[in-house]
Amino acid sequence: MCGIVGYVGYRDVVSVILNGLTNLEYRGYDSAGMALQDCGELRIYKTLGKLINLKNELEAKKYELKHPSSGIGHIRWATHGSPSLVNAHPHTCTCGRLVVVHNGIIENYKELREELIKKGCKFKSQTDTETIAHLVADEYANSKDLEIAVRNSVKKLQGAYAICVMHKDTPDLIVGARKHAPMVIGLGEGENFIASDIPAIIEYTKKTIYLEDNEIAVVTKDKVKITDINGKELVKKTEILPWEPVALSKLGYKHFMLKEIHEQPDVIRNVLNGKLYDIDEPVILNEVKLDKEILKNLNKIQIIACGTSLHAALAGKYLIEDLAGISVEVEASSEYIYRRTTTDSSTLVIGVSQSGETADTITAIKQAKEKKAHVLIITNRPDSNMARLADSLIPVNAGIEVSVAATKSYSAQLISFYLLAIYLAEIKETVDKQSLKNLKHELIQIPSKIEEILSDLKPIQNCARKFSSYKNFIYISRGINLSTAYEGALKLKEISYINATGYPAGELKHGPIAMLDETMPVLAVLIPGGITYEKILSNCEEAKARNAKLIALTSSNDDNLKNIFDVVIKIPKVNEILSPALTCVPLQLLAYYIAEFLGKDVDQPRNLAKSVTVE
Ligand code: M6R
């Protein structure tokens, strides 16, 4: 959840680390810090709040710096100890000569802390990370070798960590290690990088090495040495990153979220590319590594995910059950991992995750693998930990998503589920060929229909203006768009901090209707032509009778809707089963514009982080 950047080389070290942290700021922003090796001095700077404060601090104190030649930086999303200056990274040992930045959680830090206090270590913070600083310093006192000290220390750590360590006595040497938290090395000429995620280094190099669990990296400007936990040197594969630095630019949009919403038509074309190129031909999903005979007889799927990915999974359930007739359970990863599940070797378990690093989902996937299930991962990060656990991997190729609120990755996940559901339906022959052909034909048109929505933002902006002062919303729908209602409400909550609840429309009368009055607008997603339209309309009438303000998100041309709803947001005509791919877009925009009108920090909402690497 935090971000780490380390650099040794000839460039302006402060700028490289600050740039890297800027590109990681979506991962956490409670406090920031940097340690620099500067002509024999070890200098440490820390600030509370966003990275801009650290930038300002370093600008104000640049007179102190001679010529820094290496450094490590960190942005924090607080887990142990509140966001405060003393809890900000880097953390130091008692004598202040050793510094550590850390991403993850050390589970046995209390025991270690007590032992170290008994040995005379003086702790300053409430963090688990400070324990690592004292532990490595203690080992260093014996070995006088930073690599050995880190190796001996991490053997004693329980939990998750990606760490970078520097010592005043060993200038321009960074030792990194990881377990259950990502860490990547960037390779250059006369310079090297180490970071918790590639956006931090992509401006400088595309040559990378991914560190695996229990590996230690020793990084200097001319060399990167990687060893296993026993000190055996490893020969690691160098990978070339597929992304361009432009992915990290707002390209003229006010926020990354708005840019990413507008990227959705192209993202969807990208997902379809090569998998659905001819509606007369079956969907090609070579990524699914299960034998077609096994898929033919498959009768149980479990999908596990969190947050927005969970909502894509819910749409996936409707699609797979409807088209392929396979029973699908959808569960939040955080629930799946703490109960006795029915997963077995005949189950296909699908993990969905934008980041591929969500701790709850990783744990769930590991449990499913222990039960011998085939694990299919749908992720935007084919380089992630989750992807490495996959038996089958569908990369959604949405490109780097910077805004904390997921938008384009959601659309890409949804489209992946359409492809998977059609693929399974074609193998199992559960739907007639003509109907599938029609469906594929309409699926290909989704990007241009989203472009139509994006070409006229006025109705959504007007709706946002009209409703931005309300404190509570209910989003309702039925059928496949229930997932849209959940996702739309989550988007609003995340970035505007307005209370919004997604609810099955038919359940309104079983409780929530008690809350309805003129202060609680009801937003309904209703698509004509399907089986739920009239029913949702009746549920809206029930809400109107309780004086609730009503917003419709619909493709209906029925003029009568204006007599029922205060605002009608129109989307292009669409088949109900495909409609979630369209209905999500106005709801992303509605949340965006409400948050924007309220002056909220759209891309980096409070208390959130882009990838949640703690359980
Ligand atoms: O990376 P993941 O898809 O596994 O992340 C899951 C959730 O943390 C994530 O979807 C979160 O809800 C986003 N902030 C949604 O906008």
XYZ file of C-alpha atoms and ligand atoms in Angstrom:
631
model
C 0.000 0.000 0.000
C 2.990 2.237 0.488
C 5.410 3.165 -2.265
C 9.187 2.654 -2.327
C 11.822 4.042 -4.698
C 15.572 3.565 -4.429
C 18.186 4.962 -6.799
C 21.977 4.791 -7.219
C 23.505 6.617 -10.153
C 24.598 9.767 -11.915
C 21.275 11.623 -12.172
C 19.851 14.138 -9.725
C 18.965 11.630 -7.007
C 16.352 13.838 -5.339
C 14.478 14.356 -8.619
C 14.585 10.683 -9.574
C 13.174 9.627 -6.207
C 10.556 12.384 -6.133
C 9.449 11.554 -9.696
C 9.219 7.908 -8.801
C 7.213 8.630 -5.667
C 4.912 10.929 -7.647
C 4.091 8.035 -9.928
C 3.424 5.845 -6.906
C 1.441 8.387 -4.945
C -1.781 6.546 -5.774
C -0.519 3.819 -3.424
C -0.534 5.938 -0.283
C -0.276 9.508 0.796
C -0.335 9.899 4.589
C 3.307 10.957 4.816
C 6.491 10.825 2.772
C 10.210 10.610 3.390
C 13.625 10.248 1.819
C 17.129 9.259 2.955
C 20.118 10.401 0.910
C 23.776 9.372 0.848
C 25.450 12.719 0.377
C 29.275 12.849 0.371
C 29.693 10.850 3.557
C 26.539 12.182 5.232
C 23.260 10.311 5.608
C 20.482 12.907 5.373
C 16.856 12.170 6.193
C 13.796 14.253 5.310
C 10.217 13.494 6.317
C 6.930 15.335 5.960
C 3.317 14.684 6.869
C 0.561 14.526 4.262
C 1.019 14.430 0.540
C 4.221 14.250 -1.435
C 4.098 17.943 -2.320
C 5.078 18.670 1.280
C 8.239 16.589 0.916
C 8.991 18.321 -2.397
C 8.655 21.708 -0.720
C 10.769 20.619 2.240
C 13.569 19.394 -0.029
C 13.381 22.560 -2.097
C 13.624 24.672 1.042
C 16.578 22.649 2.357
C 18.481 22.088 -0.864
C 21.256 24.334 0.464
C 22.113 21.464 2.867
C 22.827 19.016 0.060
C 26.266 18.691 -1.523
C 25.985 15.968 -4.140
C 23.681 13.073 -3.240
C 24.660 9.914 -5.091
C 22.038 7.465 -3.876
C 18.872 7.385 -1.831
C 15.654 5.688 -0.843
C 12.213 7.273 -0.693
C 8.820 6.258 0.631
C 5.205 7.311 0.675
C 3.117 5.835 3.436
C -0.396 4.486 3.862
C -0.581 4.033 7.624
C -1.149 0.579 9.099
C 0.779 0.448 12.405
C 0.862 3.842 14.076
C -1.105 6.909 12.990
C 0.025 9.126 10.108
C 2.596 11.302 11.890
C 6.094 12.607 11.332
C 7.638 10.170 13.766
C 5.892 7.237 12.080
C 6.886 8.365 8.573
C 9.604 6.364 6.776
C 12.607 6.081 6.507
C 13.128 4.646 9.967
C 16.523 4.537 11.613
C 18.334 2.363 14.132
C 19.373 3.760 17.522
C 22.632 5.307 16.270
C 20.921 6.708 13.168
C 23.466 5.228 10.723
C 21.088 2.703 9.163
C 17.818 3.546 7.369
C 14.917 1.399 6.205
C 11.801 1.934 4.111
C 9.165 -0.775 4.156
C 5.950 -1.790 2.479
C 3.842 -4.478 4.197
C 3.141 -5.623 7.729
C 5.493 -7.390 10.127
C 3.287 -9.678 12.185
C 5.825 -10.584 14.890
C 7.101 -7.037 15.387
C 6.002 -6.840 19.032
C 8.098 -9.851 20.086
C 11.082 -8.604 18.081
C 10.686 -5.114 19.516
C 10.736 -6.423 23.085
C 13.901 -8.433 22.406
C 15.593 -5.437 20.788
C 14.596 -3.100 23.619
C 16.199 -5.571 26.038
C 19.376 -5.286 23.959
C 19.312 -1.522 24.415
C 17.626 -0.307 21.219
C 15.754 2.973 21.573
C 12.476 3.036 19.645
C 10.969 6.338 18.516
C 7.859 5.331 16.546
C 4.851 3.044 16.878
C 5.556 1.340 13.558
C 6.406 -2.260 12.798
C 8.991 -0.960 10.321
C 11.269 0.551 12.949
C 11.804 -2.960 14.289
C 13.442 -3.882 10.972
C 15.880 -0.958 11.272
C 17.005 -2.045 14.755
C 17.103 -5.713 13.772
C 19.316 -5.140 10.725
C 21.565 -2.774 12.717
C 21.943 -5.457 15.383
C 22.945 -8.026 12.746
C 25.238 -5.490 11.077
C 27.067 -4.976 14.342
C 28.092 -8.658 14.116
C 28.755 -9.118 10.405
C 29.740 -5.620 9.262
C 28.158 -6.645 5.946
C 24.824 -5.072 5.012
C 23.776 -7.880 2.671
C 24.396 -10.524 5.340
C 22.723 -8.366 7.980
C 19.579 -8.000 5.860
C 19.548 -11.700 5.024
C 19.860 -12.742 8.664
C 17.205 -10.223 9.670
C 14.534 -11.154 7.147
C 14.818 -14.760 8.295
C 13.387 -13.543 11.594
C 10.505 -11.559 10.075
C 6.986 -12.915 9.843
C 4.447 -11.219 7.621
C 4.810 -9.233 4.421
C 7.592 -6.927 3.426
C 9.336 -5.158 0.611
C 12.256 -3.279 2.130
C 15.169 -1.130 1.092
C 18.050 -0.618 3.501
C 21.032 1.761 3.400
C 23.910 2.234 5.847
C 26.084 5.288 6.289
C 29.202 3.077 6.271
C 28.367 1.562 2.855
C 27.649 4.529 0.574
C 25.815 3.978 -2.702
C 24.668 0.506 -1.858
C 21.021 -0.379 -1.371
C 19.934 -3.773 -0.142
C 16.382 -4.794 -0.999
C 14.354 -7.814 0.035
C 10.800 -8.970 -0.366
C 8.188 -11.433 0.837
C 4.497 -11.214 -0.134
C 4.946 -7.619 -1.317
C 6.094 -6.560 -4.779
C 9.555 -5.254 -5.592
C 11.164 -4.614 -8.936
C 14.710 -3.707 -10.000
C 15.212 -1.270 -12.881
C 18.447 -1.673 -14.839
C 20.372 1.211 -16.385
C 23.882 2.122 -17.596
C 25.866 3.463 -14.651
C 22.669 3.580 -12.600
C 20.149 1.183 -11.104
C 16.734 1.481 -9.508
C 14.682 -0.459 -7.010
C 10.995 0.151 -6.443
C 7.753 -1.305 -5.206
C 6.068 -0.878 -8.595
C 7.103 -0.103 -12.148
C 5.449 3.320 -12.559
C 8.241 4.557 -10.273
C 10.969 3.705 -12.766
C 9.324 3.612 -16.180
C 10.496 7.129 -17.011
C 14.092 5.941 -16.830
C 14.266 2.321 -17.907
C 12.197 -0.475 -19.357
C 14.696 -3.204 -18.385
C 13.527 -4.855 -15.202
C 14.033 -7.814 -12.943
C 11.232 -8.873 -10.628
C 12.333 -9.929 -7.191
C 10.608 -13.055 -5.865
C 9.742 -13.907 -2.283
C 12.776 -14.519 -0.058
C 15.216 -12.999 -2.527
C 17.727 -10.305 -1.624
C 18.991 -7.685 -4.072
C 22.226 -5.761 -3.646
C 22.058 -2.683 -5.842
C 24.974 -0.405 -6.728
C 25.335 1.901 -9.702
C 27.218 -0.692 -11.780
C 25.820 -3.959 -10.540
C 22.731 -5.746 -9.296
C 23.336 -8.984 -7.445
C 20.387 -11.172 -6.488
C 20.643 -14.048 -4.064
C 18.258 -16.450 -2.399
C 17.688 -16.518 1.335
C 20.756 -18.756 1.781
C 23.058 -16.427 -0.101
C 23.207 -18.423 -3.340
C 23.566 -16.046 -6.283
C 20.704 -16.329 -8.783
C 20.599 -15.723 -12.519
C 17.359 -13.814 -13.086
C 15.529 -13.083 -16.314
C 15.536 -9.466 -17.477
C 12.106 -8.374 -18.690
C 11.283 -5.454 -20.960
C 8.298 -3.407 -19.798
C 5.466 -3.014 -22.290
C 4.323 0.403 -21.021
C 5.221 3.885 -22.194
C 5.771 6.793 -19.761
C 2.857 8.612 -21.470
C 0.518 6.278 -19.552
C 1.381 8.308 -16.465
C 0.447 11.659 -17.956
C -3.005 13.280 -17.610
C -2.863 14.276 -21.290
C -4.732 17.520 -20.641
C -7.500 16.050 -18.494
C -8.006 17.631 -15.099
C -7.714 14.292 -13.318
C -6.426 10.813 -14.121
C -9.906 9.481 -13.332
C -11.467 11.561 -16.109
C -8.723 10.543 -18.528
C -9.165 6.892 -17.613
C -12.965 7.095 -18.049
C -12.384 8.495 -21.543
C -9.917 5.727 -22.377
C -12.596 3.057 -21.975
C -13.655 2.707 -25.630
C -10.070 1.981 -26.676
C -9.457 -0.230 -23.675
C -12.470 -2.353 -24.648
C -11.321 -2.556 -28.277
C -8.004 -3.730 -26.920
C -9.617 -6.441 -24.783
C -11.665 -7.695 -27.732
C -8.711 -7.550 -30.093
C -7.581 -10.993 -31.178
C -10.265 -12.713 -29.109
C -13.363 -11.661 -30.998
C -12.433 -10.658 -34.512
C -15.241 -12.333 -36.482
C -18.751 -12.806 -35.139
C -19.129 -15.970 -37.222
C -16.158 -17.530 -35.469
C -15.944 -18.751 -31.875
C -14.338 -16.494 -29.264
C -10.638 -17.297 -28.941
C -9.498 -17.583 -25.352
C -6.247 -19.493 -25.526
C -5.427 -18.089 -22.095
C -7.828 -20.604 -20.507
C -5.589 -23.597 -20.018
C -8.301 -26.092 -19.127
C -9.030 -28.830 -21.591
C -12.235 -28.259 -23.604
C -13.610 -31.625 -22.439
C -13.182 -30.504 -18.825
C -14.853 -27.182 -19.602
C -17.751 -29.006 -21.252
C -18.444 -30.823 -18.006
C -17.636 -27.915 -15.699
C -20.485 -27.264 -13.308
C -19.040 -25.099 -10.550
C -17.243 -21.780 -10.672
C -16.281 -19.612 -7.705
C -15.216 -16.018 -8.283
C -13.298 -14.176 -5.605
C -12.426 -10.500 -5.629
C -12.646 -7.241 -3.669
C -14.216 -3.814 -4.212
C -14.797 -2.862 -7.817
C -13.399 -6.173 -9.050
C -16.050 -7.888 -6.921
C -18.730 -5.943 -8.776
C -17.295 -7.029 -12.124
C -17.370 -10.577 -10.735
C -21.056 -10.214 -9.878
C -21.827 -9.210 -13.467
C -19.676 -12.200 -14.500
C -21.883 -14.524 -12.450
C -25.033 -13.329 -14.217
C -23.331 -13.713 -17.588
C -21.858 -17.175 -17.063
C -25.027 -18.553 -15.485
C -27.210 -17.016 -18.165
C -25.121 -17.945 -21.185
C -23.250 -21.074 -20.146
C -25.603 -22.461 -17.502
C -22.781 -23.070 -15.033
C -23.454 -22.404 -11.369
C -21.314 -19.486 -10.135
C -20.674 -18.302 -6.582
C -19.245 -14.836 -6.050
C -17.591 -13.972 -2.781
C -15.499 -11.184 -1.294
C -11.995 -12.595 -0.865
C -11.929 -11.395 2.746
C -14.920 -13.668 3.486
C -13.734 -16.639 1.443
C -10.523 -16.945 3.418
C -12.129 -17.320 6.827
C -14.633 -20.115 6.293
C -14.856 -23.687 5.155
C -15.513 -23.489 1.429
C -16.668 -26.195 -0.967
C -13.772 -25.558 -3.374
C -12.317 -28.792 -4.739
C -10.338 -30.075 -7.710
C -13.391 -29.914 -9.950
C -13.969 -26.202 -9.233
C -12.795 -23.425 -11.498
C -11.804 -20.566 -9.198
C -11.568 -17.155 -10.835
C -9.652 -14.389 -9.072
C -10.326 -10.867 -10.328
C -8.048 -7.971 -9.475
C -6.904 -4.778 -11.122
C -3.606 -4.690 -9.271
C -3.014 -8.399 -8.854
C -1.565 -7.512 -5.453
C -4.661 -7.388 -3.220
C -3.682 -9.371 -0.128
C -7.136 -10.837 0.601
C -7.477 -12.142 -2.941
C -3.940 -13.537 -2.984
C -4.631 -15.468 0.235
C -7.923 -16.742 -1.195
C -6.196 -17.869 -4.387
C -3.532 -19.701 -2.392
C -6.242 -21.485 -0.408
C -8.037 -22.457 -3.619
C -4.790 -23.822 -5.031
C -4.228 -25.888 -1.891
C -7.612 -27.444 -2.582
C -6.370 -28.313 -6.085
C -8.815 -26.036 -7.909
C -7.792 -24.679 -11.310
C -7.178 -20.964 -10.750
C -7.929 -18.456 -13.496
C -6.774 -14.912 -12.840
C -8.290 -11.870 -14.575
C -5.980 -8.946 -13.899
C -4.624 -5.720 -15.305
C -1.159 -6.616 -14.056
C 0.249 -9.733 -15.731
C 3.473 -8.974 -13.836
C 1.774 -9.238 -10.436
C 1.984 -11.769 -7.634
C -1.513 -12.988 -8.388
C -0.651 -13.552 -12.041
C 2.277 -15.693 -10.960
C -0.081 -17.935 -8.987
C -2.403 -18.432 -11.960
C -2.969 -21.705 -13.769
C -4.700 -19.650 -16.450
C -4.215 -15.922 -16.890
C -6.408 -13.425 -18.730
C -4.601 -10.058 -18.785
C -7.183 -7.288 -19.331
C -4.690 -4.848 -20.879
C -6.297 -1.647 -19.609
C -2.895 0.042 -19.221
C -1.676 1.637 -16.019
C -4.610 2.917 -13.963
C -3.432 5.767 -11.772
C -6.618 7.100 -10.198
C -7.430 5.250 -6.992
C -11.034 4.841 -8.133
C -11.068 2.009 -10.652
C -12.858 2.787 -13.929
C -11.206 1.508 -17.094
C -9.977 -1.638 -15.368
C -13.609 -2.354 -14.372
C -14.743 -2.073 -17.992
C -11.881 -4.282 -19.104
C -12.797 -6.890 -16.467
C -16.446 -6.766 -17.545
C -15.563 -7.309 -21.189
C -13.288 -10.190 -20.206
C -16.279 -11.788 -18.487
C -18.397 -11.338 -21.642
C -15.704 -13.115 -23.632
C -15.368 -15.875 -21.056
C -19.132 -16.408 -20.806
C -19.502 -16.592 -24.600
C -16.454 -18.854 -24.828
C -17.991 -21.260 -22.306
C -21.410 -21.053 -23.968
C -19.818 -21.955 -27.311
C -18.007 -24.944 -25.822
C -21.041 -26.143 -23.910
C -23.436 -25.281 -26.755
C -25.892 -23.763 -24.308
C -27.055 -20.919 -26.588
C -28.052 -21.133 -30.248
C -25.489 -19.878 -32.758
C -27.610 -17.002 -34.090
C -28.226 -15.542 -30.619
C -24.514 -15.701 -29.831
C -23.717 -14.112 -33.172
C -26.117 -11.240 -32.384
C -24.564 -10.852 -28.971
C -21.034 -10.730 -30.399
C -22.179 -8.221 -32.983
C -23.502 -5.941 -30.242
C -20.469 -6.485 -28.051
C -18.215 -5.140 -30.790
C -20.359 -1.989 -30.896
C -19.974 -1.233 -27.184
C -16.896 1.042 -27.611
C -18.659 3.334 -30.098
C -21.733 3.493 -27.845
C -19.502 4.573 -24.942
C -18.033 7.201 -27.260
C -21.584 8.437 -27.809
C -22.063 8.789 -24.031
C -18.737 10.590 -23.688
C -19.563 13.005 -26.500
C -22.280 14.740 -24.474
C -21.429 15.123 -20.803
C -23.879 17.982 -20.120
C -26.812 15.867 -18.821
C -24.502 14.117 -16.363
C -22.808 17.349 -15.288
C -26.242 18.972 -14.748
C -27.399 16.015 -12.693
C -24.200 16.172 -10.631
C -24.714 19.882 -9.986
C -28.341 19.348 -8.983
C -27.588 16.513 -6.567
C -24.158 17.384 -5.183
C -25.553 18.734 -1.919
C -27.396 15.543 -0.947
C -25.826 13.487 1.819
C -27.355 10.070 1.132
C -28.235 8.140 -2.015
C -29.664 4.741 -2.843
C -28.719 3.163 -6.178
C -31.136 0.427 -7.237
C -31.492 -2.077 -10.023
C -32.320 -5.706 -10.644
C -30.718 -8.470 -12.634
C -27.382 -7.931 -14.270
C -27.364 -4.196 -13.524
C -27.463 -4.787 -9.794
C -23.675 -4.972 -10.164
C -23.797 -1.522 -11.791
C -25.821 -0.140 -8.891
C -23.244 -1.462 -6.419
C -20.358 -0.131 -8.465
C -21.959 3.288 -9.081
C -22.622 3.689 -5.364
C -19.059 2.640 -4.505
C -17.640 5.201 -6.948
C -19.687 7.976 -5.340
C -18.686 6.946 -1.806
C -15.005 6.636 -2.634
C -14.384 9.995 -4.194
C -17.089 12.299 -2.790
C -17.447 10.723 0.710
C -21.238 10.835 0.238
C -23.119 7.889 1.673
C -24.401 5.817 -1.239
C -25.783 2.294 -1.039
C -26.354 -0.100 -3.887
C -29.473 -2.200 -3.309
C -31.597 -4.736 -5.187
C -34.656 -2.701 -6.225
C -37.050 -5.445 -5.133
C -35.561 -5.383 -1.634
C -36.331 -1.709 -1.100
C -39.731 -2.468 0.373
C -38.196 -4.936 2.829
C -36.480 -2.256 4.866
C -34.648 0.646 3.223
C -37.916 2.224 2.109
C -38.258 3.348 5.742
C -35.437 5.832 5.149
C -36.887 7.396 2.021
C -37.997 11.008 1.999
C -37.126 14.138 0.015
C -33.562 14.105 1.408
C -32.585 10.723 -0.049
C -32.456 10.484 -3.846
C -32.947 7.101 -5.499
C -30.994 6.389 -8.652
C -32.386 3.537 -10.725
C -30.634 1.673 -13.522
C -33.360 0.337 -15.809
C -32.991 -1.042 -19.313
C -36.108 -1.744 -21.377
C -36.549 -4.943 -23.329
C -35.448 -7.184 -20.501
C -37.427 -8.833 -17.770
C -36.653 -6.341 -15.010
C -37.646 -2.973 -16.508
C -41.311 -2.841 -15.473
C -40.489 -4.208 -12.029
C -37.845 -1.567 -11.361
C -40.249 1.086 -12.576
C -42.805 -0.065 -9.981
C -40.105 0.068 -7.291
C -39.361 3.655 -8.354
C -43.047 4.558 -8.078
C -42.977 3.213 -4.533
C -40.016 5.467 -3.777
C -41.708 8.460 -5.390
C -44.749 7.925 -3.197
C -42.358 8.515 -0.249
C -41.207 11.847 -1.763
C -37.770 10.576 -2.775
C -36.144 12.431 -5.665
C -35.626 10.024 -8.559
C -32.866 9.693 -11.141
C -33.201 7.248 -14.037
C -30.279 5.818 -15.950
C -31.885 4.225 -18.956
C -31.887 3.564 -22.672
C -35.664 3.977 -22.820
C -37.223 6.586 -25.108
C -40.437 6.612 -23.122
C -41.392 10.271 -22.616
C -43.545 9.283 -19.707
C -40.404 8.694 -17.633
C -40.098 12.483 -17.251
C -43.314 12.413 -15.212
C -41.856 9.932 -12.775
C -38.179 10.879 -12.600
C -36.623 14.226 -11.653
C -33.698 13.527 -13.984
C -33.407 11.038 -16.828
C -29.884 10.183 -17.986
C -30.059 8.539 -21.379
C -27.670 5.981 -22.819
C -27.768 4.454 -26.331
C -30.086 1.540 -27.037
C -28.529 -1.687 -25.797
C -29.419 -5.295 -25.117
C -30.015 -5.706 -21.357
C -27.345 -8.402 -20.978
C -24.702 -6.097 -22.463
C -25.925 -2.958 -20.741
C -23.536 -3.028 -17.712
C -20.722 -2.185 -20.122
C -22.564 1.074 -20.853
C -24.410 1.867 -17.623
C -21.188 1.934 -15.597
C -19.876 4.912 -17.566
C -22.474 7.598 -16.649
C -22.240 6.488 -13.018
C -18.452 6.885 -13.038
C -18.950 10.341 -14.528
C -21.702 11.265 -12.068
C -19.442 10.362 -9.144
C -16.572 12.232 -10.787
C -18.505 15.460 -11.349
C -20.137 15.430 -7.902
C -16.697 14.999 -6.293
C -15.278 17.677 -8.557
C -18.057 20.164 -7.700
C -17.428 19.466 -4.027
C -13.721 20.150 -4.522
C -12.619 16.684 -3.438
C -9.258 15.159 -4.227
C -10.610 12.958 -6.999
C -7.525 10.902 -7.854
C -6.352 10.370 -4.301
C -9.370 10.117 -2.006
C -8.674 10.138 1.708
C -7.913 6.883 3.541
C -7.702 4.850 0.335
C -4.821 3.351 -1.600
C -4.696 1.889 -5.072
C -3.538 -1.552 -4.124
C -4.448 -2.971 -0.749
C -1.577 -5.261 0.135
C -2.658 -5.867 3.733
C -5.407 -8.236 4.867
O -6.625 -4.311 -7.317
P -7.936 -4.924 -6.950
O -8.907 -4.921 -8.078
O -7.798 -6.299 -6.362
O -8.510 -3.987 -5.826
C -9.699 -4.276 -5.159
C -10.234 -3.054 -4.463
O -9.358 -2.620 -3.480
C -10.489 -1.927 -5.459
O -11.368 -2.318 -6.460
C -11.064 -0.695 -4.755
O -12.361 -0.977 -4.326
C -10.994 0.493 -5.703
N -10.623 1.654 -4.971
C -12.265 0.725 -6.429
O -12.387 1.942 -7.052
